[in-house]
Amino acid sequence: MSVSLSALHLRLIQLTKPILESLNETNYKPPEGGDGTTTKSILYSLLDTVTKTTSSEERNAVKDSILALALLISSRTSTHDSLSWIPARVSVAAESVFRVIAGEYFAAWKEDLVVELLLPETVPYLKEKIKESSIDKENESDEFSAASARAPVVHAILAAYQFRWFVTQVESPRLGELCKLVIPCALTALDHWSPVVKGQGMVAFIHLAKNVSAADIGLYEYVILDVCCQNIPSADEIWELVVEMSVLLVTCTQRSNSHSSWFERMLNEMLSHLERQSRNKDRRIAWLKFIEPLFNAVDLVLLAHFRRIFPLFFQWMHADDDETVLLVLKRLQAVIKLTWIRNTPYLERLVDELTKLYKEAALRKGREEIRTDILQILVLLQQCKGMQFEAAWDKYRDDPNLSSLGPLSTVHA
């Protein structure tokens, strides 16, 4: 790196001095029952680098300053107590400092700054910070209370936010070159017992999956997909991240093999979880929102899962919220297009549920969109199932409440 550490260090001291002053003026109530370690004290220690003058100290000072900026910037999107107290103006100021440093000292702006200096210096350190309060899986007596006693969990939470922020500053193709550095730390975050730490690891993996290839992931493929499956029963607050991450990673790594056992395992894990909590609105919406790429990847193999998918669809088609209903109808269209629902006993029941929903839609805010989607599905069924559809539709052909379905109501078997 051609950047003068002394010059960079002095510039950071100059730029972060107003941030230190703002933090000093900010009211902050430390959490009760702690050991005295607080986010504010950690930020002070990271930003107070004036006394560090030797070459090695200056390098650490630069790293510490950027670690502090990463936390302050991350606070803008965090609702966790450890960061939510930070005023928006301080977070904005931190982002401005980072932009100034990147623009003044690095030709390719932020990616050079992160790739050349920050990731190699910080990721091993952050990985250890996360690991300090992790549960030792080889020790059966170890649990989260013991892990927290070894090191305050706030250290792991802050490290996870810093790690996620650094990773998301780098995109394709440069991120692919850093997988061997980034993936072990992301896996350590997913192994942690704290949902907050897990969640930040998931955000990092989501970014990774969108910016690297299966070849970049390479030898980590098995352990990554295994960890995805293990995390499917995660807490409500991060289940949307679990689903998005798992679908992205399994489709990225297994795209060329629709019969991969990972598709089977992941889909079964998700369906088992949804069957137990089918009335959980947030979980079903998250799954319906992100699952279609997995459906597309398995193609006709999806037929083997109909006995579990359709009962959930039938239940959710009549949910109280329009968002669930519309998502079910969109996913249903995708399933029909992929499989033409061949060799299925669900056709007649599907026609029954769709016509019932069509009538129910009269009392919904989203009735026009719901009814449009239902008509599209019925047309698809008519096209792909022919006489079977006509037999199922025959009992509704003269129903006055379905007359607006148009051509379907006048087709003769």
mmCIF file of C-alpha atoms in Angstrom:
data_model
loop_
_atom_site.group_PDB
_atom_site.id
_atom_site.type_symbol
_atom_site.label_atom_id
_atom_site.label_comp_id
_atom_site.label_asym_id
_atom_site.label_seq_id
_atom_site.Cartn_x
_atom_site.Cartn_y
_atom_site.Cartn_z
ATOM 1 C CA MET A 1 0.000 0.000 0.000
ATOM 2 C CA SER A 2 1.508 3.333 -1.134
ATOM 3 C CA VAL A 3 -0.532 5.448 1.266
ATOM 4 C CA SER A 4 1.517 7.136 4.002
ATOM 5 C CA LEU A 5 0.242 5.748 7.289
ATOM 6 C CA SER A 6 1.385 8.859 9.150
ATOM 7 C CA ALA A 7 -0.513 11.154 6.798
ATOM 8 C CA LEU A 8 -3.605 8.935 6.901
ATOM 9 C CA HIS A 9 -3.444 8.735 10.687
ATOM 10 C CA LEU A 10 -3.163 12.519 11.103
ATOM 11 C CA ARG A 11 -6.001 13.117 8.643
ATOM 12 C CA LEU A 12 -8.251 10.707 10.542
ATOM 13 C CA ILE A 13 -7.476 12.442 13.832
ATOM 14 C CA GLN A 14 -8.437 15.765 12.255
ATOM 15 C CA LEU A 15 -11.645 14.473 10.686
ATOM 16 C CA THR A 16 -12.882 12.415 13.643
ATOM 17 C CA LYS A 17 -12.287 15.050 16.334
ATOM 18 C CA PRO A 18 -15.774 16.607 15.815
ATOM 19 C CA ILE A 19 -17.294 13.122 16.016
ATOM 20 C CA LEU A 20 -15.645 12.517 19.396
ATOM 21 C CA GLU A 21 -16.999 15.852 20.612
ATOM 22 C CA SER A 22 -20.516 14.975 19.403
ATOM 23 C CA LEU A 23 -20.381 11.593 21.133
ATOM 24 C CA ASN A 24 -19.275 13.288 24.340
ATOM 25 C CA GLU A 25 -22.376 15.507 24.215
ATOM 26 C CA THR A 26 -24.749 12.612 23.472
ATOM 27 C CA ASN A 27 -26.810 11.231 26.357
ATOM 28 C CA TYR A 28 -26.277 7.518 26.794
ATOM 29 C CA LYS A 29 -27.642 5.226 29.470
ATOM 30 C CA PRO A 30 -25.476 2.105 29.810
ATOM 31 C CA PRO A 31 -27.355 -1.205 30.077
ATOM 32 C CA GLU A 32 -27.956 -2.433 33.618
ATOM 33 C CA GLY A 33 -26.068 -5.403 34.993
ATOM 34 C CA GLY A 34 -23.153 -5.066 32.611
ATOM 35 C CA ASP A 35 -19.454 -5.180 33.345
ATOM 36 C CA GLY A 36 -18.908 -1.546 32.412
ATOM 37 C CA THR A 37 -18.194 -2.305 28.764
ATOM 38 C CA THR A 38 -20.354 -0.039 26.618
ATOM 39 C CA THR A 39 -20.545 0.915 22.979
ATOM 40 C CA LYS A 40 -19.678 4.491 23.908
ATOM 41 C CA SER A 41 -16.518 3.475 25.754
ATOM 42 C CA ILE A 42 -15.518 1.193 22.875
ATOM 43 C CA LEU A 43 -16.006 4.024 20.370
ATOM 44 C CA TYR A 44 -13.917 6.361 22.525
ATOM 45 C CA SER A 45 -11.075 3.867 22.696
ATOM 46 C CA LEU A 46 -11.172 3.303 18.930
ATOM 47 C CA LEU A 47 -11.242 7.000 18.055
ATOM 48 C CA ASP A 48 -8.761 8.255 20.649
ATOM 49 C CA THR A 49 -5.626 7.539 18.604
ATOM 50 C CA VAL A 50 -3.728 10.824 19.130
ATOM 51 C CA THR A 51 -1.015 9.256 21.308
ATOM 52 C CA LYS A 52 -0.191 6.463 18.850
ATOM 53 C CA THR A 53 2.927 7.560 17.003
ATOM 54 C CA THR A 54 5.132 4.582 16.123
ATOM 55 C CA SER A 55 4.711 2.861 12.760
ATOM 56 C CA SER A 56 2.955 -0.199 14.184
ATOM 57 C CA GLU A 57 0.812 1.971 16.445
ATOM 58 C CA GLU A 58 -0.193 4.190 13.524
ATOM 59 C CA ARG A 59 -1.299 1.170 11.524
ATOM 60 C CA ASN A 60 -3.469 0.009 14.419
ATOM 61 C CA ALA A 61 -4.738 3.565 14.894
ATOM 62 C CA VAL A 62 -5.920 3.758 11.294
ATOM 63 C CA LYS A 63 -7.607 0.377 11.647
ATOM 64 C CA ASP A 64 -9.275 1.403 14.926
ATOM 65 C CA SER A 65 -10.546 4.667 13.470
ATOM 66 C CA ILE A 66 -12.169 2.913 10.515
ATOM 67 C CA LEU A 67 -13.649 0.285 12.855
ATOM 68 C CA ALA A 68 -15.277 3.136 14.777
ATOM 69 C CA LEU A 69 -16.590 4.706 11.560
ATOM 70 C CA ALA A 70 -18.038 1.343 10.514
ATOM 71 C CA LEU A 71 -19.981 1.128 13.786
ATOM 72 C CA LEU A 72 -21.239 4.679 13.547
ATOM 73 C CA ILE A 73 -22.370 4.232 9.937
ATOM 74 C CA SER A 74 -24.030 0.896 10.790
ATOM 75 C CA SER A 75 -26.089 2.561 13.522
ATOM 76 C CA ARG A 76 -28.272 4.179 10.837
ATOM 77 C CA THR A 77 -29.841 0.817 9.976
ATOM 78 C CA SER A 78 -29.668 -0.835 13.407
ATOM 79 C CA THR A 79 -32.412 -1.033 16.001
ATOM 80 C CA HIS A 80 -30.240 -2.840 18.539
ATOM 81 C CA ASP A 81 -29.710 -1.083 21.882
ATOM 82 C CA SER A 82 -25.944 -1.121 21.441
ATOM 83 C CA LEU A 83 -26.172 1.216 18.421
ATOM 84 C CA SER A 84 -29.637 2.796 18.344
ATOM 85 C CA TRP A 85 -28.619 5.568 20.785
ATOM 86 C CA ILE A 86 -26.194 7.090 18.274
ATOM 87 C CA PRO A 87 -27.657 10.288 16.717
ATOM 88 C CA ALA A 88 -28.246 10.258 12.961
ATOM 89 C CA ARG A 89 -26.056 13.344 12.539
ATOM 90 C CA VAL A 90 -23.070 11.466 13.997
ATOM 91 C CA SER A 91 -23.648 8.525 11.667
ATOM 92 C CA VAL A 92 -23.870 10.878 8.678
ATOM 93 C CA ALA A 93 -20.661 12.609 9.782
ATOM 94 C CA ALA A 94 -18.894 9.244 10.033
ATOM 95 C CA GLU A 95 -19.946 8.329 6.514
ATOM 96 C CA SER A 96 -18.647 11.674 5.265
ATOM 97 C CA VAL A 97 -15.278 11.022 6.916
ATOM 98 C CA PHE A 98 -15.035 7.619 5.282
ATOM 99 C CA ARG A 99 -15.832 9.127 1.870
ATOM 100 C CA VAL A 100 -13.208 11.846 2.329
ATOM 101 C CA ILE A 101 -10.510 9.347 3.347
ATOM 102 C CA ALA A 102 -11.366 6.976 0.513
ATOM 103 C CA GLY A 103 -11.433 9.790 -2.030
ATOM 104 C CA GLU A 104 -8.192 11.436 -0.904
ATOM 105 C CA TYR A 105 -6.000 8.378 -0.441
ATOM 106 C CA PHE A 106 -7.327 5.606 -2.690
ATOM 107 C CA ALA A 107 -7.594 5.782 -6.466
ATOM 108 C CA ALA A 108 -10.530 3.361 -6.736
ATOM 109 C CA TRP A 109 -12.241 4.986 -3.765
ATOM 110 C CA LYS A 110 -13.818 2.756 -1.140
ATOM 111 C CA GLU A 111 -13.029 -0.682 -2.614
ATOM 112 C CA ASP A 112 -9.285 0.000 -2.554
ATOM 113 C CA LEU A 113 -9.501 1.273 0.997
ATOM 114 C CA VAL A 114 -11.436 -1.759 2.180
ATOM 115 C CA VAL A 115 -9.602 -4.389 0.118
ATOM 116 C CA GLU A 116 -6.048 -3.122 0.527
ATOM 117 C CA LEU A 117 -6.109 -2.032 4.138
ATOM 118 C CA LEU A 118 -9.209 -2.909 6.082
ATOM 119 C CA LEU A 119 -10.319 -6.471 5.327
ATOM 120 C CA PRO A 120 -6.892 -8.126 5.690
ATOM 121 C CA GLU A 121 -6.265 -6.171 8.898
ATOM 122 C CA THR A 122 -9.673 -6.421 10.528
ATOM 123 C CA VAL A 123 -11.404 -9.669 9.546
ATOM 124 C CA PRO A 124 -9.164 -12.020 11.612
ATOM 125 C CA TYR A 125 -9.540 -9.640 14.570
ATOM 126 C CA LEU A 126 -13.338 -9.439 14.209
ATOM 127 C CA LYS A 127 -13.604 -13.214 13.833
ATOM 128 C CA GLU A 128 -11.878 -13.669 17.191
ATOM 129 C CA LYS A 129 -14.110 -11.046 18.818
ATOM 130 C CA ILE A 130 -17.201 -12.942 17.654
ATOM 131 C CA LYS A 131 -15.759 -16.276 18.710
ATOM 132 C CA GLU A 132 -14.968 -15.106 22.266
ATOM 133 C CA SER A 133 -18.604 -15.350 23.381
ATOM 134 C CA SER A 134 -19.610 -18.253 21.145
ATOM 135 C CA ILE A 135 -20.719 -21.571 22.615
ATOM 136 C CA ASP A 136 -18.147 -24.336 22.469
ATOM 137 C CA LYS A 137 -20.085 -27.078 20.670
ATOM 138 C CA GLU A 138 -17.561 -29.703 21.725
ATOM 139 C CA ASN A 139 -18.291 -28.940 25.396
ATOM 140 C CA GLU A 140 -21.773 -30.243 26.297
ATOM 141 C CA SER A 141 -21.866 -28.175 29.501
ATOM 142 C CA ASP A 142 -21.189 -24.924 27.651
ATOM 143 C CA GLU A 143 -24.180 -22.634 27.121
ATOM 144 C CA PHE A 144 -24.797 -19.013 26.247
ATOM 145 C CA SER A 145 -24.586 -17.804 29.870
ATOM 146 C CA ALA A 146 -21.130 -19.338 30.220
ATOM 147 C CA ALA A 147 -20.109 -17.935 26.856
ATOM 148 C CA SER A 148 -21.273 -14.456 27.909
ATOM 149 C CA ALA A 149 -19.290 -14.743 31.119
ATOM 150 C CA ARG A 150 -16.100 -15.335 29.136
ATOM 151 C CA ALA A 151 -16.591 -12.159 27.098
ATOM 152 C CA PRO A 152 -19.396 -9.560 26.954
ATOM 153 C CA VAL A 153 -21.697 -10.371 24.042
ATOM 154 C CA VAL A 154 -21.694 -6.694 23.059
ATOM 155 C CA HIS A 155 -18.188 -7.266 21.691
ATOM 156 C CA ALA A 156 -19.493 -9.946 19.332
ATOM 157 C CA ILE A 157 -22.494 -7.832 18.319
ATOM 158 C CA LEU A 158 -20.370 -4.816 17.453
ATOM 159 C CA ALA A 159 -17.811 -6.976 15.645
ATOM 160 C CA ALA A 160 -20.593 -8.557 13.588
ATOM 161 C CA TYR A 161 -21.889 -5.130 12.537
ATOM 162 C CA GLN A 162 -18.370 -4.009 11.630
ATOM 163 C CA PHE A 163 -17.710 -7.188 9.651
ATOM 164 C CA ARG A 164 -20.975 -6.938 7.742
ATOM 165 C CA TRP A 165 -20.316 -3.302 6.887
ATOM 166 C CA PHE A 166 -16.806 -4.001 5.568
ATOM 167 C CA VAL A 167 -17.976 -6.924 3.425
ATOM 168 C CA THR A 168 -20.837 -4.962 1.869
ATOM 169 C CA GLN A 169 -18.446 -2.237 0.703
ATOM 170 C CA VAL A 170 -16.880 -4.624 -1.835
ATOM 171 C CA GLU A 171 -18.658 -5.985 -4.904
ATOM 172 C CA SER A 172 -17.987 -8.261 -7.854
ATOM 173 C CA PRO A 173 -15.407 -9.121 -9.085
ATOM 174 C CA ARG A 174 -13.078 -8.157 -6.233
ATOM 175 C CA LEU A 175 -15.162 -9.801 -3.517
ATOM 176 C CA GLY A 176 -14.655 -13.211 -5.119
ATOM 177 C CA GLU A 177 -10.926 -12.919 -4.464
ATOM 178 C CA LEU A 178 -11.584 -12.401 -0.755
ATOM 179 C CA CYS A 179 -13.809 -15.435 -0.086
ATOM 180 C CA LYS A 180 -11.096 -17.341 1.781
ATOM 181 C CA LEU A 181 -10.795 -14.387 4.158
ATOM 182 C CA VAL A 182 -14.475 -13.481 4.474
ATOM 183 C CA ILE A 183 -16.277 -16.833 4.584
ATOM 184 C CA PRO A 184 -14.672 -18.213 7.811
ATOM 185 C CA CYS A 185 -15.691 -15.066 9.706
ATOM 186 C CA ALA A 186 -19.237 -15.182 8.287
ATOM 187 C CA LEU A 187 -19.522 -18.834 9.350
ATOM 188 C CA THR A 188 -18.322 -17.918 12.854
ATOM 189 C CA ALA A 189 -21.095 -15.303 13.046
ATOM 190 C CA LEU A 190 -23.729 -17.853 11.973
ATOM 191 C CA ASP A 191 -22.490 -20.261 14.654
ATOM 192 C CA HIS A 192 -23.007 -17.672 17.401
ATOM 193 C CA TRP A 193 -25.977 -18.015 19.755
ATOM 194 C CA SER A 194 -27.039 -14.351 19.471
ATOM 195 C CA PRO A 195 -29.692 -13.670 16.782
ATOM 196 C CA VAL A 196 -28.153 -10.233 16.265
ATOM 197 C CA VAL A 197 -24.731 -11.690 15.488
ATOM 198 C CA LYS A 198 -26.274 -14.376 13.293
ATOM 199 C CA GLY A 199 -28.297 -11.760 11.428
ATOM 200 C CA GLN A 200 -25.256 -9.697 10.492
ATOM 201 C CA GLY A 201 -23.484 -12.843 9.305
ATOM 202 C CA MET A 202 -26.521 -13.610 7.138
ATOM 203 C CA VAL A 203 -26.490 -10.130 5.596
ATOM 204 C CA ALA A 204 -22.808 -10.671 4.749
ATOM 205 C CA PHE A 205 -23.598 -14.028 3.126
ATOM 206 C CA ILE A 206 -26.494 -12.529 1.153
ATOM 207 C CA HIS A 207 -24.152 -9.884 -0.235
ATOM 208 C CA LEU A 208 -21.568 -12.562 -0.939
ATOM 209 C CA ALA A 209 -24.050 -14.743 -2.837
ATOM 210 C CA LYS A 210 -25.026 -11.793 -5.041
ATOM 211 C CA ASN A 211 -21.423 -10.920 -5.888
ATOM 212 C CA VAL A 212 -19.434 -14.159 -6.203
ATOM 213 C CA SER A 213 -19.647 -17.352 -8.221
ATOM 214 C CA ALA A 214 -19.945 -20.981 -7.151
ATOM 215 C CA ALA A 215 -16.282 -21.380 -8.111
ATOM 216 C CA ASP A 216 -15.313 -18.567 -5.713
ATOM 217 C CA ILE A 217 -17.080 -20.346 -2.840
ATOM 218 C CA GLY A 218 -15.303 -23.559 -3.781
ATOM 219 C CA LEU A 219 -14.410 -25.860 -0.892
ATOM 220 C CA TYR A 220 -16.673 -23.996 1.543
ATOM 221 C CA GLU A 221 -19.822 -25.123 -0.280
ATOM 222 C CA TYR A 222 -20.711 -28.056 1.992
ATOM 223 C CA VAL A 223 -20.155 -26.268 5.292
ATOM 224 C CA ILE A 224 -22.034 -23.151 4.116
ATOM 225 C CA LEU A 225 -25.122 -25.084 3.029
ATOM 226 C CA ASP A 226 -25.012 -27.188 6.199
ATOM 227 C CA VAL A 227 -24.954 -24.035 8.332
ATOM 228 C CA CYS A 228 -27.861 -22.633 6.305
ATOM 229 C CA CYS A 229 -29.939 -25.716 7.099
ATOM 230 C CA GLN A 230 -28.983 -25.590 10.770
ATOM 231 C CA ASN A 231 -30.108 -21.960 10.994
ATOM 232 C CA ILE A 232 -33.543 -22.408 9.399
ATOM 233 C CA PRO A 233 -35.202 -22.725 12.870
ATOM 234 C CA SER A 234 -33.838 -19.251 13.799
ATOM 235 C CA ALA A 235 -35.650 -16.537 15.730
ATOM 236 C CA ASP A 236 -38.501 -14.559 14.170
ATOM 237 C CA GLU A 237 -36.397 -11.409 13.898
ATOM 238 C CA ILE A 238 -33.945 -12.982 11.456
ATOM 239 C CA TRP A 239 -36.035 -15.627 9.667
ATOM 240 C CA GLU A 240 -36.437 -13.485 6.567
ATOM 241 C CA LEU A 241 -32.641 -13.275 6.354
ATOM 242 C CA VAL A 242 -32.351 -17.057 6.839
ATOM 243 C CA VAL A 243 -34.667 -17.738 3.912
ATOM 244 C CA GLU A 244 -33.107 -15.179 1.574
ATOM 245 C CA MET A 245 -29.570 -16.330 2.403
ATOM 246 C CA SER A 246 -30.353 -20.044 2.091
ATOM 247 C CA VAL A 247 -32.165 -19.706 -1.240
ATOM 248 C CA LEU A 248 -29.428 -17.530 -2.723
ATOM 249 C CA LEU A 249 -26.604 -19.806 -1.618
ATOM 250 C CA VAL A 250 -28.188 -23.120 -2.593
ATOM 251 C CA THR A 251 -29.182 -21.819 -6.026
ATOM 252 C CA CYS A 252 -25.756 -20.243 -6.526
ATOM 253 C CA THR A 253 -23.828 -23.409 -5.671
ATOM 254 C CA GLN A 254 -26.222 -26.102 -6.976
ATOM 255 C CA ARG A 255 -27.646 -24.409 -10.063
ATOM 256 C CA SER A 256 -26.277 -27.044 -12.443
ATOM 257 C CA ASN A 257 -27.841 -29.975 -10.560
ATOM 258 C CA SER A 258 -31.607 -29.810 -10.005
ATOM 259 C CA HIS A 259 -31.444 -33.213 -8.260
ATOM 260 C CA SER A 260 -28.927 -32.030 -5.656
ATOM 261 C CA SER A 261 -29.706 -33.412 -2.199
ATOM 262 C CA TRP A 262 -29.188 -29.898 -0.813
ATOM 263 C CA PHE A 263 -32.388 -28.688 -2.495
ATOM 264 C CA GLU A 264 -34.269 -31.590 -0.929
ATOM 265 C CA ARG A 265 -32.830 -31.008 2.529
ATOM 266 C CA MET A 266 -33.310 -27.246 2.508
ATOM 267 C CA LEU A 267 -36.857 -27.350 1.180
ATOM 268 C CA ASN A 268 -37.843 -30.059 3.671
ATOM 269 C CA GLU A 269 -36.332 -28.088 6.574
ATOM 270 C CA MET A 270 -38.257 -24.984 5.566
ATOM 271 C CA LEU A 271 -41.539 -26.803 4.998
ATOM 272 C CA SER A 272 -41.282 -28.617 8.343
ATOM 273 C CA HIS A 273 -40.749 -25.297 10.061
ATOM 274 C CA LEU A 274 -43.650 -23.653 8.217
ATOM 275 C CA GLU A 275 -45.989 -26.539 8.966
ATOM 276 C CA ARG A 276 -45.323 -26.026 12.684
ATOM 277 C CA GLN A 277 -45.868 -22.261 12.435
ATOM 278 C CA SER A 278 -48.198 -21.930 9.476
ATOM 279 C CA ARG A 279 -50.118 -19.100 11.147
ATOM 280 C CA ASN A 280 -47.000 -16.983 11.641
ATOM 281 C CA LYS A 281 -47.578 -14.137 9.173
ATOM 282 C CA ASP A 282 -44.002 -12.832 9.045
ATOM 283 C CA ARG A 283 -42.510 -16.256 8.429
ATOM 284 C CA ARG A 284 -44.880 -17.248 5.639
ATOM 285 C CA ILE A 285 -44.458 -13.878 3.909
ATOM 286 C CA ALA A 286 -40.667 -14.127 4.075
ATOM 287 C CA TRP A 287 -40.734 -17.629 2.607
ATOM 288 C CA LEU A 288 -43.186 -16.757 -0.142
ATOM 289 C CA LYS A 289 -41.189 -13.648 -1.018
ATOM 290 C CA PHE A 290 -37.837 -15.399 -1.514
ATOM 291 C CA ILE A 291 -38.557 -19.045 -2.386
ATOM 292 C CA GLU A 292 -39.237 -18.781 -6.138
ATOM 293 C CA PRO A 293 -35.567 -19.051 -7.273
ATOM 294 C CA LEU A 294 -35.384 -22.392 -5.467
ATOM 295 C CA PHE A 295 -38.583 -23.538 -7.200
ATOM 296 C CA ASN A 296 -37.060 -22.555 -10.536
ATOM 297 C CA ALA A 297 -33.831 -24.399 -9.755
ATOM 298 C CA VAL A 298 -35.470 -27.741 -8.902
ATOM 299 C CA ASP A 299 -37.961 -27.538 -11.793
ATOM 300 C CA LEU A 300 -39.956 -30.807 -12.088
ATOM 301 C CA VAL A 301 -38.439 -32.163 -8.875
ATOM 302 C CA LEU A 302 -40.895 -29.795 -7.223
ATOM 303 C CA LEU A 303 -43.630 -32.362 -7.912
ATOM 304 C CA ALA A 304 -42.232 -34.521 -5.106
ATOM 305 C CA HIS A 305 -43.009 -31.739 -2.609
ATOM 306 C CA PHE A 306 -46.597 -31.042 -3.677
ATOM 307 C CA ARG A 307 -48.071 -33.028 -0.784
ATOM 308 C CA ARG A 308 -46.508 -30.516 1.612
ATOM 309 C CA ILE A 309 -46.629 -27.324 -0.431
ATOM 310 C CA PHE A 310 -50.268 -27.384 -1.524
ATOM 311 C CA PRO A 311 -51.834 -27.777 1.943
ATOM 312 C CA LEU A 312 -49.899 -24.668 3.015
ATOM 313 C CA PHE A 313 -50.966 -22.801 -0.121
ATOM 314 C CA PHE A 314 -54.616 -23.738 0.452
ATOM 315 C CA GLN A 315 -54.439 -22.409 4.017
ATOM 316 C CA TRP A 316 -52.607 -19.198 3.132
ATOM 317 C CA MET A 317 -54.898 -18.384 0.197
ATOM 318 C CA HIS A 318 -57.520 -17.408 2.769
ATOM 319 C CA ALA A 319 -55.237 -15.507 5.172
ATOM 320 C CA ASP A 320 -56.494 -12.235 6.617
ATOM 321 C CA ASP A 321 -53.799 -10.117 4.959
ATOM 322 C CA ASP A 322 -53.751 -9.352 1.236
ATOM 323 C CA GLU A 323 -49.933 -9.550 1.075
ATOM 324 C CA THR A 324 -49.958 -13.255 1.915
ATOM 325 C CA VAL A 325 -52.780 -13.966 -0.535
ATOM 326 C CA LEU A 326 -51.098 -12.156 -3.430
ATOM 327 C CA LEU A 327 -47.746 -13.823 -2.748
ATOM 328 C CA VAL A 328 -49.388 -17.265 -2.682
ATOM 329 C CA LEU A 329 -51.071 -16.597 -6.015
ATOM 330 C CA LYS A 330 -47.768 -15.438 -7.575
ATOM 331 C CA ARG A 331 -45.930 -18.526 -6.314
ATOM 332 C CA LEU A 332 -48.807 -20.730 -7.449
ATOM 333 C CA GLN A 333 -48.499 -19.374 -10.979
ATOM 334 C CA ALA A 334 -44.788 -20.158 -10.929
ATOM 335 C CA VAL A 335 -45.416 -23.720 -9.725
ATOM 336 C CA ILE A 336 -47.983 -24.357 -12.465
ATOM 337 C CA LYS A 337 -45.712 -22.970 -15.191
ATOM 338 C CA LEU A 338 -42.788 -25.094 -13.974
ATOM 339 C CA THR A 339 -44.633 -28.384 -13.527
ATOM 340 C CA TRP A 340 -48.006 -28.092 -15.314
ATOM 341 C CA ILE A 341 -49.060 -29.819 -12.068
ATOM 342 C CA ARG A 342 -48.885 -33.194 -13.768
ATOM 343 C CA ASN A 343 -49.951 -36.369 -11.955
ATOM 344 C CA THR A 344 -51.400 -34.422 -9.052
ATOM 345 C CA PRO A 345 -54.530 -35.093 -7.002
ATOM 346 C CA TYR A 346 -54.796 -31.382 -6.131
ATOM 347 C CA LEU A 347 -56.442 -30.013 -9.291
ATOM 348 C CA GLU A 348 -60.073 -30.197 -8.170
ATOM 349 C CA ARG A 349 -59.236 -28.845 -4.719
ATOM 350 C CA LEU A 350 -57.228 -26.038 -6.303
ATOM 351 C CA VAL A 351 -60.146 -24.992 -8.500
ATOM 352 C CA ASP A 352 -62.445 -25.074 -5.446
ATOM 353 C CA GLU A 353 -60.098 -22.885 -3.374
ATOM 354 C CA LEU A 354 -59.537 -20.402 -6.194
ATOM 355 C CA THR A 355 -63.242 -19.915 -6.822
ATOM 356 C CA LYS A 356 -63.866 -19.536 -3.101
ATOM 357 C CA LEU A 357 -61.116 -16.912 -2.901
ATOM 358 C CA TYR A 358 -62.511 -15.120 -5.947
ATOM 359 C CA LYS A 359 -65.791 -14.627 -4.092
ATOM 360 C CA GLU A 360 -64.051 -13.672 -0.834
ATOM 361 C CA ALA A 361 -62.008 -11.031 -2.677
ATOM 362 C CA ALA A 362 -65.100 -8.830 -2.987
ATOM 363 C CA LEU A 363 -64.464 -7.710 0.614
ATOM 364 C CA ARG A 364 -60.697 -7.158 0.271
ATOM 365 C CA LYS A 365 -58.775 -3.972 -0.532
ATOM 366 C CA GLY A 366 -56.683 -5.801 -3.091
ATOM 367 C CA ARG A 367 -59.662 -7.439 -4.786
ATOM 368 C CA GLU A 368 -58.791 -6.312 -8.331
ATOM 369 C CA GLU A 369 -55.239 -7.650 -8.229
ATOM 370 C CA ILE A 370 -56.340 -10.833 -6.447
ATOM 371 C CA ARG A 371 -59.061 -11.516 -9.011
ATOM 372 C CA THR A 372 -56.707 -10.792 -11.914
ATOM 373 C CA ASP A 373 -54.202 -13.314 -10.536
ATOM 374 C CA ILE A 374 -56.914 -15.919 -9.997
ATOM 375 C CA LEU A 375 -58.106 -15.556 -13.581
ATOM 376 C CA GLN A 376 -54.543 -15.978 -14.867
ATOM 377 C CA ILE A 377 -54.138 -19.146 -12.802
ATOM 378 C CA LEU A 378 -57.434 -20.593 -14.003
ATOM 379 C CA VAL A 379 -56.459 -19.902 -17.616
ATOM 380 C CA LEU A 380 -53.138 -21.670 -17.006
ATOM 381 C CA LEU A 381 -54.977 -24.648 -15.538
ATOM 382 C CA GLN A 382 -57.353 -24.707 -18.471
ATOM 383 C CA GLN A 383 -54.412 -24.749 -20.882
ATOM 384 C CA CYS A 384 -52.351 -27.406 -19.137
ATOM 385 C CA LYS A 385 -55.019 -29.761 -17.787
ATOM 386 C CA GLY A 386 -57.638 -29.614 -20.536
ATOM 387 C CA MET A 387 -60.527 -32.000 -19.873
ATOM 388 C CA GLN A 388 -59.489 -32.495 -16.237
ATOM 389 C CA PHE A 389 -59.891 -28.789 -15.662
ATOM 390 C CA GLU A 390 -63.216 -28.690 -17.492
ATOM 391 C CA ALA A 391 -64.540 -31.467 -15.253
ATOM 392 C CA ALA A 392 -63.456 -29.581 -12.115
ATOM 393 C CA TRP A 393 -64.808 -26.273 -13.443
ATOM 394 C CA ASP A 394 -68.139 -27.648 -14.596
ATOM 395 C CA LYS A 395 -69.888 -27.184 -11.250
ATOM 396 C CA TYR A 396 -69.013 -23.452 -11.268
ATOM 397 C CA ARG A 397 -69.885 -22.774 -14.911
ATOM 398 C CA ASP A 398 -73.308 -21.296 -14.170
ATOM 399 C CA ASP A 399 -72.483 -19.622 -10.832
ATOM 400 C CA PRO A 400 -73.653 -15.979 -11.147
ATOM 401 C CA ASN A 401 -71.012 -14.881 -8.631
ATOM 402 C CA LEU A 402 -68.317 -16.036 -11.062
ATOM 403 C CA SER A 403 -69.746 -14.547 -14.239
ATOM 404 C CA SER A 404 -67.001 -11.891 -14.363
ATOM 405 C CA LEU A 405 -64.454 -14.653 -14.988
ATOM 406 C CA GLY A 406 -65.403 -14.244 -18.634
ATOM 407 C CA PRO A 407 -64.405 -16.971 -21.129
ATOM 408 C CA LEU A 408 -63.998 -19.599 -18.435
ATOM 409 C CA SER A 409 -67.691 -19.456 -17.592
ATOM 410 C CA THR A 410 -68.737 -20.127 -21.176
ATOM 411 C CA VAL A 411 -66.345 -22.937 -22.091
ATOM 412 C CA HIS A 412 -68.172 -26.219 -22.562
ATOM 413 C CA ALA A 413 -66.737 -29.525 -21.510
#
